[in-house]
Coordinates of N, CA, C and O in Angstrom, one line a residue:
Q1 N 38.6 -1.2 -80.2 CA 37.8 -1.6 -79.2 C 38.7 -3.1 -78.9 O 39.2 -3.7 -79.4
V2 N 38.7 -3.0 -77.6 CA 39.6 -4.4 -77.0 C 38.7 -5.5 -76.5 O 37.6 -5.3 -76.1
Q3 N 39.3 -6.6 -76.9 CA 38.3 -7.6 -76.8 C 39.4 -8.8 -76.2 O 40.5 -8.8 -76.7
L4 N 39.0 -9.4 -75.0 CA 39.7 -10.4 -74.5 C 38.6 -11.7 -74.6 O 37.4 -11.6 -74.1
V5 N 39.4 -12.8 -75.3 CA 38.4 -13.8 -75.4 C 39.0 -14.9 -74.9 O 39.9 -15.7 -75.4
E6 N 38.6 -15.8 -73.9 CA 38.9 -16.8 -73.1 C 38.3 -18.1 -73.9 O 37.2 -18.2 -74.2
S7 N 39.2 -19.1 -73.6 CA 38.5 -20.6 -74.1 C 39.6 -21.7 -73.5 O 40.5 -21.2 -72.7
G8 N 39.1 -22.9 -73.3 CA 39.8 -24.0 -72.7 C 39.2 -24.5 -71.4 O 39.6 -25.4 -71.0
G9 N 37.9 -23.9 -70.9 CA 37.5 -24.2 -69.6 C 36.9 -25.4 -69.8 O 36.3 -26.3 -71.1
G10 N 36.4 -26.2 -69.0 CA 35.6 -27.5 -68.9 C 35.8 -28.2 -67.7 O 35.9 -27.7 -66.5
L11 N 35.3 -29.8 -67.7 CA 35.1 -30.4 -66.8 C 36.4 -31.3 -66.4 O 36.7 -31.9 -67.6
V12 N 36.9 -31.4 -65.5 CA 38.1 -32.3 -65.4 C 37.9 -32.9 -63.9 O 37.4 -32.3 -63.0
Q13 N 38.7 -34.3 -63.7 CA 38.6 -34.9 -62.6 C 39.8 -34.2 -61.7 O 40.8 -33.6 -62.2
A14 N 39.7 -34.3 -60.1 CA 40.6 -33.8 -59.4 C 42.0 -34.5 -59.9 O 42.1 -35.8 -59.9
G15 N 43.1 -33.7 -59.9 CA 44.3 -34.3 -60.1 C 44.7 -34.1 -61.9 O 45.7 -34.1 -62.1
G16 N 43.8 -33.6 -62.5 CA 43.7 -33.5 -63.9 C 44.4 -32.1 -64.2 O 44.6 -31.2 -63.4
S17 N 44.3 -31.9 -65.6 CA 44.9 -30.9 -66.4 C 44.1 -30.0 -67.3 O 43.3 -30.7 -67.8
L18 N 44.0 -28.7 -67.3 CA 43.3 -28.1 -68.3 C 44.6 -26.9 -68.8 O 45.4 -26.4 -68.0
R19 N 44.4 -26.3 -70.0 CA 45.1 -25.1 -70.3 C 44.2 -24.4 -71.2 O 43.2 -24.5 -72.0
L20 N 44.1 -22.8 -70.3 CA 43.1 -21.8 -70.7 C 43.9 -20.9 -71.4 O 45.0 -20.8 -71.4
S21 N 43.2 -20.3 -72.8 CA 43.8 -19.6 -73.6 C 42.7 -18.2 -73.5 O 42.0 -18.2 -73.2
C22 N 43.7 -17.3 -73.7 CA 43.0 -15.8 -73.8 C 43.8 -15.0 -74.9 O 44.6 -14.5 -75.0
A23 N 42.7 -14.9 -76.0 CA 43.0 -14.2 -77.3 C 43.1 -12.7 -77.0 O 41.6 -12.1 -76.8
A24 N 43.7 -11.7 -77.2 CA 43.6 -10.4 -77.2 C 43.6 -9.4 -78.3 O 44.3 -10.0 -79.2
S25 N 42.8 -8.6 -78.3 CA 42.9 -7.6 -79.6 C 42.6 -6.3 -79.4 O 41.9 -6.0 -78.3
G26 N 42.9 -5.4 -80.2 CA 42.4 -4.1 -79.8 C 43.7 -3.2 -78.7 O 43.3 -2.2 -78.3
L27 N 44.6 -3.9 -78.1 CA 45.5 -3.7 -77.3 C 46.9 -3.2 -77.9 O 47.6 -3.8 -78.7
A28 N 47.5 -2.0 -77.3 CA 48.7 -2.0 -77.7 C 49.4 -2.9 -76.6 O 49.9 -2.6 -75.6
S29 N 50.0 -4.2 -77.0 CA 50.1 -5.2 -76.3 C 50.9 -5.0 -75.3 O 51.5 -5.4 -74.2
S30 N 52.2 -4.4 -75.7 CA 53.6 -4.1 -75.2 C 53.3 -3.4 -73.7 O 54.0 -3.3 -72.9
L31 N 52.2 -2.5 -73.8 CA 51.9 -1.8 -72.8 C 51.3 -2.4 -71.5 O 51.2 -1.6 -70.5
Y32 N 50.7 -3.5 -71.9 CA 49.9 -4.0 -70.9 C 50.5 -5.5 -70.1 O 51.0 -6.3 -70.8
V33 N 50.1 -5.7 -68.9 CA 50.3 -6.8 -68.0 C 49.0 -7.6 -68.3 O 48.0 -7.2 -68.4
M34 N 49.1 -9.0 -68.5 CA 48.0 -9.7 -68.8 C 47.8 -10.6 -67.6 O 48.9 -11.1 -67.0
G35 N 46.6 -11.0 -67.0 CA 46.6 -11.8 -65.8 C 45.3 -12.9 -66.0 O 44.2 -12.2 -67.0
W36 N 45.0 -13.5 -65.1 CA 44.0 -14.4 -65.1 C 43.3 -14.2 -63.5 O 44.3 -14.3 -62.6
F37 N 42.1 -14.4 -63.3 CA 41.6 -14.3 -62.2 C 40.3 -15.2 -62.0 O 40.2 -15.8 -63.1
R38 N 40.0 -15.3 -61.0 CA 38.9 -16.3 -60.9 C 37.8 -16.1 -60.0 O 38.2 -15.3 -58.8
Q39 N 36.5 -16.8 -59.9 CA 35.5 -16.2 -59.2 C 34.7 -17.5 -59.1 O 33.9 -17.8 -59.8
A40 N 34.5 -17.9 -57.8 CA 33.7 -19.2 -57.4 C 32.3 -18.4 -57.2 O 32.0 -17.7 -56.6
P41 N 31.0 -19.3 -57.2 CA 30.0 -18.7 -57.0 C 29.8 -18.2 -55.2 O 30.3 -19.0 -54.5
G42 N 29.4 -17.0 -54.8 CA 29.4 -16.4 -53.7 C 30.7 -16.0 -53.1 O 30.7 -15.5 -51.8
K43 N 31.7 -15.9 -53.9 CA 33.0 -15.6 -53.7 C 33.3 -14.4 -54.4 O 32.7 -14.1 -55.5
E44 N 34.3 -13.5 -53.8 CA 34.9 -12.3 -54.7 C 36.0 -12.9 -55.6 O 36.5 -14.1 -55.3
R45 N 36.0 -12.2 -56.6 CA 37.0 -12.4 -57.9 C 38.4 -12.0 -57.0 O 38.5 -11.4 -56.3
S46 N 39.3 -13.1 -57.7 CA 40.4 -13.1 -56.7 C 41.5 -13.4 -57.9 O 41.4 -13.8 -59.1
F47 N 42.7 -12.7 -57.5 CA 43.8 -12.8 -58.5 C 44.4 -14.4 -58.7 O 44.5 -15.2 -57.5
V48 N 45.0 -14.7 -59.7 CA 45.4 -16.3 -60.1 C 47.0 -16.0 -60.5 O 47.9 -16.4 -59.9
A49 N 47.2 -15.3 -61.4 CA 48.4 -15.3 -62.1 C 48.7 -13.8 -63.2 O 47.5 -13.6 -63.7
A50 N 49.8 -13.4 -63.3 CA 49.9 -12.7 -64.4 C 51.2 -12.5 -64.9 O 52.2 -12.9 -64.5
I51 N 51.4 -12.0 -66.0 CA 52.6 -12.2 -66.9 C 52.8 -10.6 -67.6 O 51.8 -9.8 -68.2
T52 N 53.9 -10.2 -67.9 CA 54.0 -8.6 -68.5 C 54.3 -9.1 -69.9 O 54.9 -9.9 -70.3
W53 N 53.8 -8.4 -71.0 CA 54.0 -8.8 -72.2 C 55.4 -8.3 -72.7 O 56.0 -8.9 -73.3
G54 N 55.9 -7.3 -72.2 CA 57.3 -6.7 -72.7 C 58.5 -7.8 -72.1 O 59.6 -7.8 -72.7
G55 N 58.2 -8.0 -70.9 CA 59.3 -8.7 -70.2 C 59.0 -10.2 -69.8 O 57.9 -10.8 -70.5
D56 N 59.6 -10.6 -69.1 CA 59.4 -12.2 -68.8 C 59.0 -12.1 -67.2 O 59.4 -13.2 -66.3
S57 N 58.6 -11.2 -66.6 CA 58.2 -11.7 -65.4 C 56.9 -12.1 -65.1 O 55.8 -11.8 -65.9
T58 N 56.7 -13.1 -64.3 CA 55.3 -13.6 -63.8 C 55.0 -13.5 -62.4 O 56.2 -13.2 -61.5
Y59 N 53.9 -14.0 -61.9 CA 53.4 -13.6 -60.7 C 52.1 -14.6 -60.5 O 51.4 -14.8 -61.4
A60 N 52.0 -15.0 -59.2 CA 51.3 -16.3 -59.0 C 50.7 -16.0 -57.8 O 51.8 -15.6 -56.8
A61 N 49.4 -16.3 -57.2 CA 48.9 -16.5 -56.1 C 49.5 -17.5 -55.5 O 50.0 -18.6 -56.0
D62 N 49.5 -17.6 -54.0 CA 50.3 -18.7 -53.3 C 49.6 -19.8 -53.5 O 50.2 -21.0 -53.5
S63 N 48.1 -19.9 -53.6 CA 47.3 -21.3 -53.7 C 47.6 -21.7 -55.1 O 47.5 -23.0 -55.0
V64 N 48.4 -21.2 -56.0 CA 48.5 -21.8 -57.2 C 49.8 -22.2 -57.7 O 50.1 -22.7 -58.7
K65 N 50.9 -21.7 -56.8 CA 51.9 -21.8 -57.0 C 52.5 -23.2 -57.4 O 52.1 -23.8 -56.4
G66 N 53.5 -23.5 -58.2 CA 53.8 -25.0 -58.2 C 52.6 -25.7 -59.3 O 53.2 -26.9 -59.3
R67 N 51.6 -25.3 -59.6 CA 50.5 -25.9 -60.0 C 50.0 -25.1 -61.1 O 49.9 -26.0 -62.3
F68 N 49.8 -24.2 -61.4 CA 49.5 -23.5 -62.5 C 50.6 -22.4 -63.1 O 51.4 -21.9 -62.3
T69 N 50.7 -22.5 -64.4 CA 51.8 -21.8 -65.1 C 51.2 -20.6 -65.9 O 50.3 -21.1 -66.9
I70 N 51.8 -19.3 -66.0 CA 51.3 -18.4 -67.0 C 52.4 -18.3 -68.2 O 53.3 -18.1 -67.7
S71 N 51.8 -18.2 -69.3 CA 52.7 -17.9 -70.4 C 51.9 -17.2 -71.5 O 50.8 -16.8 -71.4
R72 N 53.0 -16.4 -72.2 CA 52.3 -15.7 -73.5 C 53.0 -16.2 -74.9 O 54.0 -16.6 -74.9
D73 N 52.3 -16.0 -75.9 CA 52.7 -16.1 -77.1 C 52.2 -14.7 -77.8 O 51.3 -14.2 -78.3
N74 N 53.5 -13.8 -78.0 CA 53.3 -12.5 -78.3 C 52.9 -12.4 -79.7 O 52.1 -11.4 -80.4
A75 N 53.2 -13.2 -80.7 CA 53.1 -13.0 -82.1 C 51.4 -13.7 -82.4 O 50.9 -12.9 -83.1
K76 N 51.0 -14.4 -81.5 CA 49.2 -14.8 -81.6 C 49.0 -13.6 -80.7 O 47.7 -13.7 -80.6
N77 N 49.1 -12.7 -80.0 CA 48.7 -11.8 -78.8 C 47.6 -13.0 -77.6 O 46.5 -12.7 -77.7
T78 N 48.1 -13.7 -77.5 CA 47.4 -14.9 -76.6 C 48.3 -15.4 -75.4 O 49.5 -15.1 -75.4
V79 N 47.6 -15.3 -74.2 CA 48.1 -15.6 -73.0 C 47.4 -17.1 -72.6 O 46.3 -17.3 -73.0
Y80 N 48.5 -18.1 -72.0 CA 47.7 -19.1 -71.7 C 47.9 -19.4 -70.0 O 48.8 -18.6 -69.5
L81 N 46.9 -20.1 -69.5 CA 47.1 -20.6 -68.2 C 47.1 -22.3 -68.2 O 45.9 -22.9 -68.5
Q82 N 48.2 -22.5 -67.8 CA 48.3 -24.2 -67.5 C 47.7 -24.7 -66.2 O 48.6 -23.8 -65.3
L83 N 46.8 -25.2 -66.1 CA 46.3 -25.9 -64.6 C 46.6 -27.1 -64.7 O 45.9 -28.0 -65.1
N84 N 47.4 -27.5 -63.5 CA 47.6 -28.7 -63.4 C 47.6 -29.2 -62.1 O 47.2 -28.5 -61.1
N85 N 47.3 -30.6 -61.8 CA 46.9 -31.1 -60.5 C 45.7 -30.3 -59.8 O 45.9 -29.6 -58.4
L86 N 44.8 -30.2 -60.9 CA 43.5 -29.5 -60.4 C 42.7 -30.0 -59.1 O 43.1 -31.3 -58.8
R87 N 42.3 -29.2 -58.1 CA 41.6 -29.7 -56.8 C 40.3 -29.1 -56.9 O 40.1 -27.9 -57.9
P88 N 39.5 -29.6 -56.2 CA 38.1 -29.2 -56.1 C 37.6 -28.0 -56.0 O 36.7 -27.0 -56.6
E89 N 38.8 -27.2 -55.1 CA 38.5 -25.8 -54.7 C 38.9 -24.8 -56.0 O 38.9 -23.8 -55.5
D90 N 39.6 -25.6 -57.0 CA 39.9 -24.4 -58.2 C 38.6 -24.3 -59.0 O 39.0 -23.6 -59.9
A91 N 37.8 -25.1 -58.9 CA 36.8 -24.9 -59.5 C 36.2 -23.5 -59.4 O 35.7 -23.1 -58.5
S92 N 36.0 -22.6 -60.6 CA 35.4 -21.3 -60.8 C 35.0 -20.9 -62.1 O 35.6 -21.7 -62.8
V93 N 34.7 -19.8 -62.2 CA 34.8 -19.0 -63.7 C 36.4 -18.3 -63.7 O 36.8 -17.6 -62.5
Y94 N 37.0 -18.8 -64.6 CA 38.3 -18.0 -64.7 C 38.2 -16.8 -65.9 O 37.7 -17.1 -66.8
Y95 N 38.7 -15.7 -65.4 CA 38.6 -14.6 -66.3 C 40.1 -14.3 -66.7 O 41.0 -13.8 -66.0
C96 N 40.3 -13.5 -68.0 CA 41.5 -13.0 -68.6 C 41.1 -11.3 -68.2 O 40.2 -11.0 -68.3
A97 N 42.0 -10.8 -68.0 CA 42.4 -9.4 -67.7 C 43.5 -8.8 -68.0 O 44.4 -9.5 -68.3
A98 N 43.5 -7.5 -68.6 CA 44.5 -6.5 -69.1 C 44.8 -5.3 -68.2 O 43.7 -4.7 -67.9
K99 N 45.9 -4.9 -67.7 CA 46.1 -3.8 -67.0 C 47.5 -3.1 -67.5 O 48.5 -3.7 -67.8
K100 N 47.1 -1.5 -67.9 CA 48.0 -1.0 -68.4 C 49.4 -0.8 -67.5 O 49.1 -0.4 -66.2
Y101 N 50.4 -1.0 -67.7 CA 51.8 -0.4 -67.3 C 52.3 -1.6 -66.2 O 53.5 -2.1 -66.4
T102 N 51.7 -1.5 -65.3 CA 52.4 -2.6 -63.9 C 51.2 -3.4 -63.5 O 50.2 -3.4 -63.4
Y103 N 52.0 -4.5 -62.9 CA 51.2 -5.3 -62.3 C 50.5 -5.1 -60.8 O 51.2 -4.1 -60.1
S104 N 49.4 -5.5 -60.7 CA 48.7 -5.5 -59.2 C 47.5 -6.5 -59.1 O 47.5 -7.0 -60.3
A105 N 47.5 -7.1 -58.1 CA 46.6 -8.3 -58.0 C 45.4 -7.6 -57.4 O 44.2 -8.2 -57.1
D106 N 45.2 -6.2 -57.5 CA 44.1 -5.6 -56.8 C 42.9 -5.6 -58.1 O 43.3 -5.1 -59.3
V107 N 41.9 -6.4 -57.8 CA 41.1 -6.6 -58.9 C 40.4 -5.3 -59.7 O 40.6 -5.5 -60.7
P108 N 40.1 -4.1 -58.9 CA 39.4 -2.9 -59.8 C 40.6 -2.2 -60.5 O 39.9 -1.1 -61.0
S109 N 41.9 -2.6 -60.1 CA 42.8 -1.7 -61.0 C 43.2 -2.4 -62.3 O 43.7 -1.8 -63.4
W110 N 42.4 -3.6 -62.7 CA 42.5 -4.1 -64.3 C 41.7 -3.3 -65.0 O 40.3 -2.9 -64.7
D111 N 42.0 -3.0 -66.0 CA 41.2 -2.3 -67.2 C 40.3 -2.8 -68.0 O 39.1 -2.4 -68.4
Y112 N 40.8 -4.1 -68.6 CA 39.6 -4.9 -69.5 C 39.8 -6.2 -68.7 O 40.5 -6.8 -68.3
W113 N 38.5 -6.7 -69.2 CA 38.1 -8.2 -68.7 C 37.2 -8.9 -69.8 O 36.7 -8.4 -70.9
G114 N 37.8 -10.1 -69.9 CA 36.9 -11.1 -70.8 C 35.7 -11.7 -70.2 O 35.4 -11.1 -69.0
Q115 N 35.3 -12.6 -70.7 CA 33.7 -13.0 -70.4 C 33.9 -14.1 -69.4 O 32.8 -14.4 -68.7
G116 N 35.2 -14.7 -69.2 CA 35.0 -15.7 -68.6 C 35.0 -17.2 -68.9 O 34.3 -17.4 -70.0
T117 N 35.4 -18.1 -68.7 CA 35.4 -19.6 -69.1 C 35.4 -20.4 -67.8 O 36.1 -20.4 -67.0
Q118 N 34.5 -21.2 -67.7 CA 34.1 -22.2 -66.6 C 35.3 -23.6 -66.2 O 35.3 -24.1 -67.3
V119 N 35.7 -23.3 -65.1 CA 36.6 -24.6 -64.9 C 35.8 -25.3 -63.8 O 35.4 -24.9 -62.8
T120 N 35.6 -27.1 -64.1 CA 34.6 -27.6 -63.1 C 35.4 -28.4 -62.8 O 36.2 -29.2 -63.7
V121 N 35.9 -28.9 -61.5 CA 36.6 -30.0 -61.0 C 35.8 -31.0 -60.2 O 35.4 -30.7 -59.1
S122 N 35.9 -32.2 -60.4 CA 35.3 -33.3 -60.0 C 36.3 -34.1 -59.0 O 37.2 -34.0 -59.2
S123 N 35.6 -34.5 -57.8 CA 36.1 -35.2 -56.8 C 36.3 -36.8 -56.9 O 35.4 -37.0 -57.8

């Protein structure tokens, strides 16, 4: 059974930083791209960043480039999202996701999802 468990969300002031973690289990991890998405109240879920397990390719939405960094620790089956210089508009529930084989920013194409972790940014 695949499980993705996020942690690390919280309340931070604008300009501050957080690091989100996603612990994955039940995956043949080398086959999966791992990603982060976010969803604010009343808005659709949107792509934030992704990373391949077996390689070193990373992808990021334009809105977070230069501020957010995705990384992974294969030995721990964990993916991280470092959020720097946070803005009020970054406040959302952040979801970890896994997609088999290839990257896509298309939300429905991702296979597995975590339960989400809340990020709140105060101005």
